[in-house]
mmCIF file of C-alpha atoms and ligand atoms in Angstrom:
data_model
loop_
_atom_site.group_PDB
_atom_site.id
_atom_site.type_symbol
_atom_site.label_atom_id
_atom_site.label_comp_id
_atom_site.label_asym_id
_atom_site.label_seq_id
_atom_site.Cartn_x
_atom_site.Cartn_y
_atom_site.Cartn_z
ATOM 1 C CA MET A 1 -6.150 -23.407 5.071
ATOM 2 C CA LYS A 2 -7.508 -21.267 2.545
ATOM 3 C CA PRO A 3 -9.322 -18.186 3.546
ATOM 4 C CA ASP A 4 -12.644 -19.411 2.617
ATOM 5 C CA ALA A 5 -11.881 -22.886 4.059
ATOM 6 C CA LYS A 6 -14.798 -24.346 6.649
ATOM 7 C CA ILE A 7 -13.389 -24.760 9.882
ATOM 8 C CA TYR A 8 -15.104 -26.257 12.655
ATOM 9 C CA VAL A 9 -14.303 -25.510 16.252
ATOM 10 C CA ALA A 10 -15.405 -27.976 18.471
ATOM 11 C CA GLY A 11 -16.086 -26.280 22.156
ATOM 12 C CA HIS A 12 -16.138 -22.690 20.760
ATOM 13 C CA GLN A 13 -17.967 -21.360 23.626
ATOM 14 C CA GLY A 14 -15.163 -22.819 26.049
ATOM 15 C CA LEU A 15 -11.852 -20.991 27.325
ATOM 16 C CA VAL A 16 -9.978 -23.043 24.520
ATOM 17 C CA GLY A 17 -12.152 -23.101 21.735
ATOM 18 C CA GLY A 18 -13.081 -19.606 22.284
ATOM 19 C CA ALA A 19 -9.404 -18.323 22.014
ATOM 20 C CA ILE A 20 -8.997 -20.394 18.974
ATOM 21 C CA TRP A 21 -12.223 -18.839 17.256
ATOM 22 C CA ARG A 22 -10.943 -15.245 18.042
ATOM 23 C CA ARG A 23 -7.610 -16.145 16.488
ATOM 24 C CA LEU A 24 -9.069 -17.665 13.161
ATOM 25 C CA GLN A 25 -11.267 -14.555 12.913
ATOM 26 C CA ALA A 26 -8.111 -12.395 13.509
ATOM 27 C CA ALA A 27 -6.505 -14.113 10.447
ATOM 28 C CA GLY A 28 -9.415 -13.464 8.329
ATOM 29 C CA PHE A 29 -11.381 -16.765 8.424
ATOM 30 C CA LYS A 30 -14.994 -16.332 8.039
ATOM 31 C CA ASN A 31 -16.439 -19.654 7.464
ATOM 32 C CA LEU A 32 -16.193 -20.741 10.911
ATOM 33 C CA VAL A 33 -18.650 -23.392 12.642
ATOM 34 C CA GLY A 34 -19.631 -23.530 16.139
ATOM 35 C CA ARG A 35 -22.178 -25.222 17.936
ATOM 36 C CA SER A 36 -23.334 -24.910 21.829
ATOM 37 C CA LEU A 37 -24.088 -27.699 24.182
ATOM 38 C CA PRO A 38 -27.814 -27.411 23.670
ATOM 39 C CA GLU A 39 -27.418 -27.205 19.969
ATOM 40 C CA LEU A 40 -25.386 -30.248 19.771
ATOM 41 C CA ASP A 41 -24.463 -32.858 22.308
ATOM 42 C CA LEU A 42 -21.183 -34.052 21.313
ATOM 43 C CA ARG A 43 -21.380 -37.253 23.501
ATOM 44 C CA ALA A 44 -24.544 -38.336 20.917
ATOM 45 C CA GLN A 45 -23.248 -40.421 18.199
ATOM 46 C CA ALA A 46 -25.982 -39.878 15.743
ATOM 47 C CA ALA A 47 -26.156 -36.425 16.431
ATOM 48 C CA VAL A 48 -22.375 -35.794 15.736
ATOM 49 C CA ALA A 49 -22.509 -37.765 12.787
ATOM 50 C CA ASP A 50 -25.786 -36.192 11.444
ATOM 51 C CA PHE A 51 -23.776 -32.723 12.243
ATOM 52 C CA PHE A 52 -20.920 -33.609 10.012
ATOM 53 C CA GLY A 53 -23.234 -34.803 7.176
ATOM 54 C CA ARG A 54 -24.688 -31.679 6.970
ATOM 55 C CA GLU A 55 -21.892 -29.177 7.802
ATOM 56 C CA ARG A 56 -19.083 -31.117 5.738
ATOM 57 C CA PRO A 57 -16.004 -29.062 7.740
ATOM 58 C CA GLU A 58 -12.729 -29.188 5.941
ATOM 59 C CA TYR A 59 -10.740 -28.506 9.257
ATOM 60 C CA VAL A 60 -11.606 -29.328 12.774
ATOM 61 C CA PHE A 61 -10.017 -27.948 15.966
ATOM 62 C CA LEU A 62 -11.020 -30.489 18.531
ATOM 63 C CA ALA A 63 -11.154 -28.348 21.677
ATOM 64 C CA ALA A 64 -14.393 -29.652 23.188
ATOM 65 C CA ALA A 65 -14.033 -31.391 26.546
ATOM 66 C CA ARG A 66 -14.986 -31.653 30.278
ATOM 67 C CA VAL A 67 -12.051 -29.982 32.001
ATOM 68 C CA GLY A 68 -11.597 -28.931 35.524
ATOM 69 C CA GLY A 69 -9.143 -28.615 38.330
ATOM 70 C CA ILE A 70 -7.552 -30.760 41.037
ATOM 71 C CA ARG A 71 -10.890 -31.171 43.016
ATOM 72 C CA ALA A 72 -13.464 -31.449 39.993
ATOM 73 C CA ASN A 73 -11.300 -34.250 38.449
ATOM 74 C CA ALA A 74 -11.083 -36.185 41.648
ATOM 75 C CA THR A 75 -14.869 -35.772 42.516
ATOM 76 C CA PHE A 76 -16.290 -36.497 38.978
ATOM 77 C CA PRO A 77 -13.945 -39.056 37.476
ATOM 78 C CA ALA A 78 -16.866 -40.821 35.737
ATOM 79 C CA ASP A 79 -18.112 -37.641 34.141
ATOM 80 C CA PHE A 80 -14.394 -36.872 33.079
ATOM 81 C CA ILE A 81 -13.591 -40.179 31.589
ATOM 82 C CA TYR A 82 -17.005 -40.845 29.854
ATOM 83 C CA ASP A 83 -17.732 -37.359 28.194
ATOM 84 C CA ASN A 84 -14.384 -36.901 27.250
ATOM 85 C CA LEU A 85 -14.176 -40.710 25.640
ATOM 86 C CA MET A 86 -17.539 -40.119 23.838
ATOM 87 C CA ILE A 87 -16.943 -36.182 22.480
ATOM 88 C CA GLN A 88 -13.619 -37.256 21.034
ATOM 89 C CA ALA A 89 -14.488 -40.621 19.501
ATOM 90 C CA ASN A 90 -17.207 -39.255 17.994
ATOM 91 C CA ILE A 91 -15.673 -36.316 16.358
ATOM 92 C CA ILE A 92 -12.557 -37.988 15.252
ATOM 93 C CA HIS A 93 -14.371 -40.638 13.723
ATOM 94 C CA GLN A 94 -17.020 -38.653 11.936
ATOM 95 C CA ALA A 95 -14.083 -36.330 10.751
ATOM 96 C CA TYR A 96 -12.436 -39.652 9.018
ATOM 97 C CA ARG A 97 -15.754 -40.499 7.519
ATOM 98 C CA HIS A 98 -16.471 -37.035 6.226
ATOM 99 C CA ASP A 99 -12.853 -36.768 4.610
ATOM 100 C CA VAL A 100 -11.972 -33.686 6.768
ATOM 101 C CA LYS A 101 -8.611 -32.756 5.510
ATOM 102 C CA LYS A 102 -6.766 -31.839 8.766
ATOM 103 C CA LEU A 103 -7.856 -32.061 12.580
ATOM 104 C CA MET A 104 -6.222 -30.849 15.548
ATOM 105 C CA PHE A 105 -6.794 -32.791 19.015
ATOM 106 C CA LEU A 106 -6.112 -31.031 22.207
ATOM 107 C CA GLY A 107 -4.679 -33.034 25.140
ATOM 108 C CA SER A 108 -3.217 -31.990 28.146
ATOM 109 C CA SER A 109 0.245 -32.137 30.011
ATOM 110 C CA CYS A 110 -1.350 -34.455 32.382
ATOM 111 C CA ILE A 111 -0.833 -37.570 30.058
ATOM 112 C CA TYR A 112 2.727 -37.608 31.297
ATOM 113 C CA PRO A 113 3.691 -39.694 34.159
ATOM 114 C CA ARG A 114 3.154 -38.210 37.542
ATOM 115 C CA LEU A 115 7.018 -38.529 38.345
ATOM 116 C CA CYS A 116 8.737 -38.386 34.605
ATOM 117 C CA PRO A 117 11.902 -36.510 34.453
ATOM 118 C CA GLN A 118 11.344 -32.734 34.002
ATOM 119 C CA PRO A 119 10.883 -31.037 31.505
ATOM 120 C CA MET A 120 8.606 -33.579 30.066
ATOM 121 C CA LYS A 121 9.494 -34.448 26.332
ATOM 122 C CA GLU A 122 6.946 -35.910 24.298
ATOM 123 C CA ASP A 123 8.715 -39.349 24.373
ATOM 124 C CA TYR A 124 7.794 -39.689 27.916
ATOM 125 C CA LEU A 125 4.111 -40.722 27.090
ATOM 126 C CA LEU A 126 3.199 -44.017 28.576
ATOM 127 C CA ASP A 127 6.431 -44.224 30.255
ATOM 128 C CA GLY A 128 5.190 -44.866 33.772
ATOM 129 C CA LYS A 129 2.072 -44.119 36.315
ATOM 130 C CA LEU A 130 -0.079 -41.597 35.963
ATOM 131 C CA GLU A 131 -1.191 -38.818 38.759
ATOM 132 C CA PRO A 132 -4.068 -40.404 40.413
ATOM 133 C CA THR A 133 -5.971 -37.096 41.044
ATOM 134 C CA ASN A 134 -6.650 -37.021 37.226
ATOM 135 C CA GLU A 135 -5.979 -40.284 35.757
ATOM 136 C CA PRO A 136 -9.635 -41.081 34.225
ATOM 137 C CA TYR A 137 -9.073 -37.798 32.381
ATOM 138 C CA ALA A 138 -5.596 -38.381 31.474
ATOM 139 C CA VAL A 139 -6.383 -41.899 30.003
ATOM 140 C CA ALA A 140 -9.274 -40.261 27.790
ATOM 141 C CA LYS A 141 -6.798 -37.834 26.644
ATOM 142 C CA ILE A 142 -4.410 -40.784 25.863
ATOM 143 C CA ALA A 143 -7.063 -42.367 23.867
ATOM 144 C CA GLY A 144 -7.604 -39.612 21.953
ATOM 145 C CA ILE A 145 -3.997 -39.417 20.810
ATOM 146 C CA LYS A 146 -3.756 -42.922 20.024
ATOM 147 C CA MET A 147 -6.876 -42.556 17.943
ATOM 148 C CA CYS A 148 -5.721 -39.855 15.849
ATOM 149 C CA GLN A 149 -2.427 -41.941 15.421
ATOM 150 C CA SER A 150 -4.385 -44.904 14.582
ATOM 151 C CA TYR A 151 -6.717 -42.955 11.772
ATOM 152 C CA ASN A 152 -3.488 -41.564 10.243
ATOM 153 C CA ARG A 153 -1.936 -45.088 10.146
ATOM 154 C CA GLN A 154 -4.756 -46.989 9.021
ATOM 155 C CA TYR A 155 -6.601 -44.660 6.858
ATOM 156 C CA GLY A 156 -4.075 -42.255 5.981
ATOM 157 C CA ALA A 157 -5.895 -39.432 7.826
ATOM 158 C CA CYS A 158 -4.074 -36.040 8.977
ATOM 159 C CA PHE A 159 -4.893 -35.892 12.495
ATOM 160 C CA ILE A 160 -2.499 -33.921 14.569
ATOM 161 C CA SER A 161 -2.129 -34.124 18.846
ATOM 162 C CA VAL A 162 -1.136 -31.170 20.791
ATOM 163 C CA MET A 163 -0.456 -31.223 24.536
ATOM 164 C CA PRO A 164 -0.915 -27.781 26.162
ATOM 165 C CA THR A 165 0.580 -26.932 29.532
ATOM 166 C CA ASN A 166 -1.837 -25.821 32.317
ATOM 167 C CA LEU A 167 -4.154 -22.729 30.657
ATOM 168 C CA TYR A 168 -5.634 -19.488 32.202
ATOM 169 C CA GLY A 169 -6.896 -16.541 30.618
ATOM 170 C CA PRO A 170 -10.402 -14.826 29.658
ATOM 171 C CA GLY A 171 -13.350 -16.843 29.291
ATOM 172 C CA ASP A 172 -11.901 -19.302 32.451
ATOM 173 C CA ASN A 173 -14.342 -21.187 34.770
ATOM 174 C CA PHE A 174 -13.955 -19.201 37.986
ATOM 175 C CA ASP A 175 -15.765 -21.625 40.236
ATOM 176 C CA LEU A 176 -14.249 -21.801 43.655
ATOM 177 C CA LEU A 177 -14.673 -25.481 43.744
ATOM 178 C CA ASP A 178 -14.222 -26.941 40.318
ATOM 179 C CA SER A 179 -11.967 -24.451 38.513
ATOM 180 C CA HIS A 180 -8.108 -24.714 38.025
ATOM 181 C CA VAL A 181 -5.916 -22.831 40.501
ATOM 182 C CA ILE A 182 -5.432 -19.363 38.580
ATOM 183 C CA PRO A 183 -9.290 -18.536 38.064
ATOM 184 C CA ALA A 184 -9.928 -19.798 41.792
ATOM 185 C CA LEU A 185 -7.306 -17.583 43.288
ATOM 186 C CA ILE A 186 -8.231 -14.676 41.085
ATOM 187 C CA ARG A 187 -11.779 -14.978 42.771
ATOM 188 C CA LYS A 188 -10.614 -15.826 46.364
ATOM 189 C CA PHE A 189 -8.318 -12.873 46.505
ATOM 190 C CA HIS A 190 -10.845 -10.420 44.617
ATOM 191 C CA GLN A 191 -13.400 -11.565 47.519
ATOM 192 C CA GLY A 192 -10.771 -11.145 50.034
ATOM 193 C CA LYS A 193 -10.202 -7.838 48.753
ATOM 194 C CA ILE A 194 -13.807 -6.396 48.937
ATOM 195 C CA THR A 195 -14.481 -7.939 52.139
ATOM 196 C CA GLY A 196 -11.526 -7.021 53.876
ATOM 197 C CA ALA A 197 -10.740 -10.539 54.773
ATOM 198 C CA PRO A 198 -7.515 -11.227 57.085
ATOM 199 C CA GLU A 199 -6.537 -14.209 55.133
ATOM 200 C CA VAL A 200 -7.482 -16.337 52.188
ATOM 201 C CA PRO A 201 -7.037 -20.157 51.880
ATOM 202 C CA VAL A 202 -4.610 -21.783 49.027
ATOM 203 C CA TRP A 203 -4.922 -25.495 48.650
ATOM 204 C CA GLY A 204 -2.430 -27.984 49.349
ATOM 205 C CA THR A 205 1.418 -27.418 50.459
ATOM 206 C CA GLY A 206 2.134 -24.657 47.980
ATOM 207 C CA ALA A 207 5.077 -26.781 47.129
ATOM 208 C CA PRO A 208 4.040 -27.800 43.451
ATOM 209 C CA ARG A 209 5.305 -26.161 40.426
ATOM 210 C CA ARG A 210 3.122 -25.752 37.552
ATOM 211 C CA GLU A 211 3.549 -23.809 34.015
ATOM 212 C CA PHE A 212 0.894 -21.442 32.922
ATOM 213 C CA LEU A 213 -0.005 -20.494 29.395
ATOM 214 C CA TYR A 214 -2.132 -17.572 28.496
ATOM 215 C CA VAL A 215 -4.876 -19.069 26.229
ATOM 216 C CA ASP A 216 -4.412 -16.415 23.410
ATOM 217 C CA ASP A 217 -0.902 -17.518 23.123
ATOM 218 C CA LEU A 218 -2.302 -21.343 23.118
ATOM 219 C CA ALA A 219 -4.498 -20.362 20.249
ATOM 220 C CA ASP A 220 -1.802 -18.604 18.310
ATOM 221 C CA ALA A 221 0.289 -22.094 18.577
ATOM 222 C CA CYS A 222 -2.687 -24.043 17.387
ATOM 223 C CA PHE A 223 -3.137 -22.029 14.367
ATOM 224 C CA PHE A 224 0.545 -22.034 13.685
ATOM 225 C CA LEU A 225 0.859 -25.793 14.024
ATOM 226 C CA MET A 226 -2.652 -26.346 12.037
ATOM 227 C CA GLU A 227 -0.788 -24.349 9.040
ATOM 228 C CA ARG A 228 2.813 -26.303 9.671
ATOM 229 C CA TYR A 229 2.737 -29.429 11.537
ATOM 230 C CA GLN A 230 1.837 -32.720 9.661
ATOM 231 C CA GLU A 231 3.340 -35.418 11.961
ATOM 232 C CA GLY A 232 1.510 -38.038 14.144
ATOM 233 C CA GLU A 233 3.672 -37.299 17.045
ATOM 234 C CA ILE A 234 2.276 -35.296 19.736
ATOM 235 C CA ILE A 235 3.879 -31.796 20.195
ATOM 236 C CA ASN A 236 4.242 -29.961 23.768
ATOM 237 C CA ILE A 237 2.800 -26.201 23.738
ATOM 238 C CA GLY A 238 4.027 -24.387 26.690
ATOM 239 C CA VAL A 239 6.296 -21.482 27.744
ATOM 240 C CA GLY A 240 9.115 -23.655 29.296
ATOM 241 C CA GLN A 241 9.108 -22.149 32.619
ATOM 242 C CA ASP A 242 7.402 -23.040 35.589
ATOM 243 C CA ILE A 243 6.310 -21.512 39.187
ATOM 244 C CA GLN A 244 5.735 -22.674 42.666
ATOM 245 C CA VAL A 245 1.763 -22.580 43.957
ATOM 246 C CA LEU A 246 2.678 -20.402 46.761
ATOM 247 C CA GLU A 247 4.590 -17.825 44.453
ATOM 248 C CA LEU A 248 1.791 -17.980 42.141
ATOM 249 C CA ALA A 249 -0.484 -17.148 44.655
ATOM 250 C CA ARG A 250 1.793 -14.145 45.840
ATOM 251 C CA ALA A 251 1.719 -12.758 42.289
ATOM 252 C CA VAL A 252 -1.924 -12.984 42.010
ATOM 253 C CA ALA A 253 -2.411 -11.572 45.484
ATOM 254 C CA ALA A 254 -0.156 -8.688 44.286
ATOM 255 C CA VAL A 255 -1.894 -8.458 40.816
ATOM 256 C CA ILE A 256 -5.486 -7.761 42.814
ATOM 257 C CA GLY A 257 -4.084 -5.955 45.580
ATOM 258 C CA PHE A 258 -5.162 -8.286 48.298
ATOM 259 C CA LYS A 259 -3.233 -7.190 51.247
ATOM 260 C CA GLY A 260 -4.184 -9.949 53.801
ATOM 261 C CA GLN A 261 -2.404 -13.320 54.709
ATOM 262 C CA ILE A 262 -2.016 -16.219 52.582
ATOM 263 C CA LYS A 263 -3.260 -19.650 54.583
ATOM 264 C CA LEU A 264 -1.765 -22.770 53.020
ATOM 265 C CA ASP A 265 -4.479 -25.740 53.717
ATOM 266 C CA PRO A 266 -2.475 -28.978 53.412
ATOM 267 C CA ALA A 267 -5.937 -31.044 53.796
ATOM 268 C CA TYR A 268 -6.212 -30.529 50.055
ATOM 269 C CA PRO A 269 -4.453 -32.631 47.528
ATOM 270 C CA ASP A 270 -0.998 -31.034 45.757
ATOM 271 C CA GLY A 271 -1.449 -33.443 42.691
ATOM 272 C CA ALA A 272 1.549 -33.730 40.730
ATOM 273 C CA PRO A 273 4.864 -32.480 42.296
ATOM 274 C CA ARG A 274 5.697 -30.639 38.946
ATOM 275 C CA LYS A 275 4.542 -30.390 35.633
ATOM 276 C CA LEU A 276 7.108 -28.374 33.264
ATOM 277 C CA LEU A 277 6.885 -29.385 29.498
ATOM 278 C CA ASP A 278 9.933 -29.675 27.069
ATOM 279 C CA VAL A 279 9.014 -27.080 24.393
ATOM 280 C CA SER A 280 11.933 -27.678 22.289
ATOM 281 C CA ARG A 281 10.268 -29.221 19.486
ATOM 282 C CA LEU A 282 7.776 -26.420 19.277
ATOM 283 C CA THR A 283 10.604 -23.588 19.485
ATOM 284 C CA SER A 284 12.522 -25.308 16.613
ATOM 285 C CA LEU A 285 9.676 -24.894 14.621
ATOM 286 C CA GLY A 286 9.908 -21.071 15.222
ATOM 287 C CA TRP A 287 7.277 -20.365 17.843
ATOM 288 C CA GLN A 288 7.297 -18.854 21.184
ATOM 289 C CA ALA A 289 4.965 -17.589 23.822
ATOM 290 C CA LYS A 290 4.588 -14.093 24.066
ATOM 291 C CA THR A 291 2.601 -13.229 27.052
ATOM 292 C CA PRO A 292 4.617 -13.126 30.425
ATOM 293 C CA LEU A 293 2.651 -14.359 33.712
ATOM 294 C CA PRO A 294 2.348 -10.858 35.297
ATOM 295 C CA GLU A 295 0.688 -9.449 32.028
ATOM 296 C CA GLY A 296 -1.768 -12.350 31.400
ATOM 297 C CA LEU A 297 -2.773 -12.250 35.022
ATOM 298 C CA HIS A 298 -3.584 -8.544 34.738
ATOM 299 C CA LYS A 299 -5.768 -9.292 31.454
ATOM 300 C CA THR A 300 -7.255 -12.068 33.054
ATOM 301 C CA TYR A 301 -8.323 -10.212 36.070
ATOM 302 C CA ASP A 302 -9.672 -7.222 33.954
ATOM 303 C CA TRP A 303 -11.877 -9.727 32.225
ATOM 304 C CA PHE A 304 -12.798 -11.384 35.519
ATOM 305 C CA CYS A 305 -13.911 -7.772 36.801
ATOM 306 C CA ARG A 306 -16.210 -7.267 33.696
ATOM 307 C CA SER A 307 -17.441 -10.510 33.776
ATOM 308 C CA PRO A 308 -20.454 -11.916 35.569
ATOM 309 C CA TRP A 309 -18.109 -13.913 37.870
ATOM 310 C CA ALA A 310 -17.304 -10.654 39.648
ATOM 311 C CA ARG A 311 -20.786 -9.925 40.572
ATOM 312 C CA LYS A 312 -21.381 -13.404 42.118
ATOM 313 C CA SER A 313 -18.331 -12.735 44.304
HETATM 314 O O1 GFB B 401 -5.201 -25.991 38.924
HETATM 315 P P1 GFB B 401 -5.235 -27.245 39.454
HETATM 316 O O2 GFB B 401 -6.473 -27.568 40.068
HETATM 317 O O3 GFB B 401 -4.495 -28.295 38.293
HETATM 318 O O4 GFB B 401 -4.087 -27.170 40.784
HETATM 319 P P2 GFB B 401 -3.450 -29.625 38.289
HETATM 320 C C1 GFB B 401 -2.740 -26.974 40.623
HETATM 321 C C2 GFB B 401 -2.131 -26.634 42.101
HETATM 322 O O5 GFB B 401 -2.766 -25.632 42.902
HETATM 323 C C3 GFB B 401 -2.507 -27.918 42.887
HETATM 324 C C4 GFB B 401 -3.416 -25.906 44.004
HETATM 325 O O6 GFB B 401 -1.090 -28.281 43.640
HETATM 326 C C5 GFB B 401 -3.612 -27.245 44.024
HETATM 327 O O7 GFB B 401 -3.489 -28.003 45.308
HETATM 328 N N1 GFB B 401 -4.207 -25.049 44.694
HETATM 329 C C6 GFB B 401 -3.988 -24.165 45.389
HETATM 330 C C7 GFB B 401 -5.453 -24.823 43.975
HETATM 331 N N2 GFB B 401 -5.327 -23.380 45.724
HETATM 332 C C8 GFB B 401 -6.024 -23.824 44.764
HETATM 333 C C9 GFB B 401 -7.383 -23.847 44.545
HETATM 334 O O8 GFB B 401 -8.078 -22.640 45.131
HETATM 335 N N3 GFB B 401 -8.164 -24.399 43.144
HETATM 336 C C10 GFB B 401 -7.538 -25.206 42.740
HETATM 337 N N4 GFB B 401 -7.934 -25.749 41.591
HETATM 338 N N5 GFB B 401 -5.938 -25.450 42.883
HETATM 339 C C11 GFB B 401 -5.554 -30.205 36.753
HETATM 340 C C12 GFB B 401 -5.844 -31.666 36.202
HETATM 341 O O9 GFB B 401 -4.309 -30.675 37.649
HETATM 342 O O10 GFB B 401 -4.724 -29.534 35.732
HETATM 343 C C13 GFB B 401 -6.624 -31.567 35.052
HETATM 344 O O11 GFB B 401 -6.711 -32.330 37.541
HETATM 345 C C14 GFB B 401 -5.774 -30.926 34.045
HETATM 346 O O12 GFB B 401 -6.777 -33.076 34.728
HETATM 347 C C15 GFB B 401 -5.421 -29.595 34.628
HETATM 348 O O13 GFB B 401 -4.856 -31.698 33.418
HETATM 349 C C16 GFB B 401 -4.324 -28.850 33.469
HETATM 350 O O14 GFB B 401 -2.223 -28.959 37.569
HETATM 351 O O15 GFB B 401 -3.356 -30.403 39.878
#
């Protein structure tokens, strides 16, 4: 990408899009385009066509999506499949129609089968049944991958798909019910600390294992791959290490200074037993995550304390 290239970051106010925007700015790109939801509803076909016609971006990062944690996915399956299918179909199709030079589609590690071998290689896509708590979201993301590959094959487009592992960091959603595990735990332990609660609930059995990538590392990997990766094959982005949910809860409690008990609540679902990505394709290209989990948790907690979320606690 040339320094004056026009780059559209779809979802630039979200966790991922915001981090990609910061990374591009740090690299000196000034011709960045973003639209908030009130300015442009990406589910609306005509509005997206009109936007591409006016702006004519040369590069697109497709980081706009409806996202949420295990409970949000299980509670709003229609929203997760509809919004994501519409957003990505509109953007991918208009990127083709308006000769976008390169597009990056951001997927998710939940595209892989629930019980596939660990760590999960890119080749395991569509090898088995998906995790039921997020199947509609995963199906939408798989459709996005297949759209990119189909436009490459039929029209010679350059649309690449990257699969990030579970993410966290500044700008995350800290809603107690609909967020992912790290922001939920940060807010719960913070509340527990300031109210002096004797215990804080942690959903599920605490046994599942997850891999967590700091969002600025993800943005760095996306920038790296946008410059260097041209293949139609998907590529995983992760750290190559995972942690049990109970261990994670202890680590978050330690960062925050919560001294009470952790109370597991098995009435809530565990979701997939383990999600660890095989990142050898990415490391062989020369990229590696930089932020260890404790450092990322500290940075995220600092951000949380300065955000309006802390005042809601
Ligand atoms: O982060 P999370 O919602 O995502 O949950 P998934 C991860 C694990 O943490 C699950 C447990 O085993 C949860 O039961 N957990 C413990 C909690 N306490 C909490 C809590 O207070 N809040 C939350 N949210 N979890 C999502 C998918 O699955 O991961 C999405 O539903 C997406 O589609 C995303 O792929 C990355 O890893 O289970």
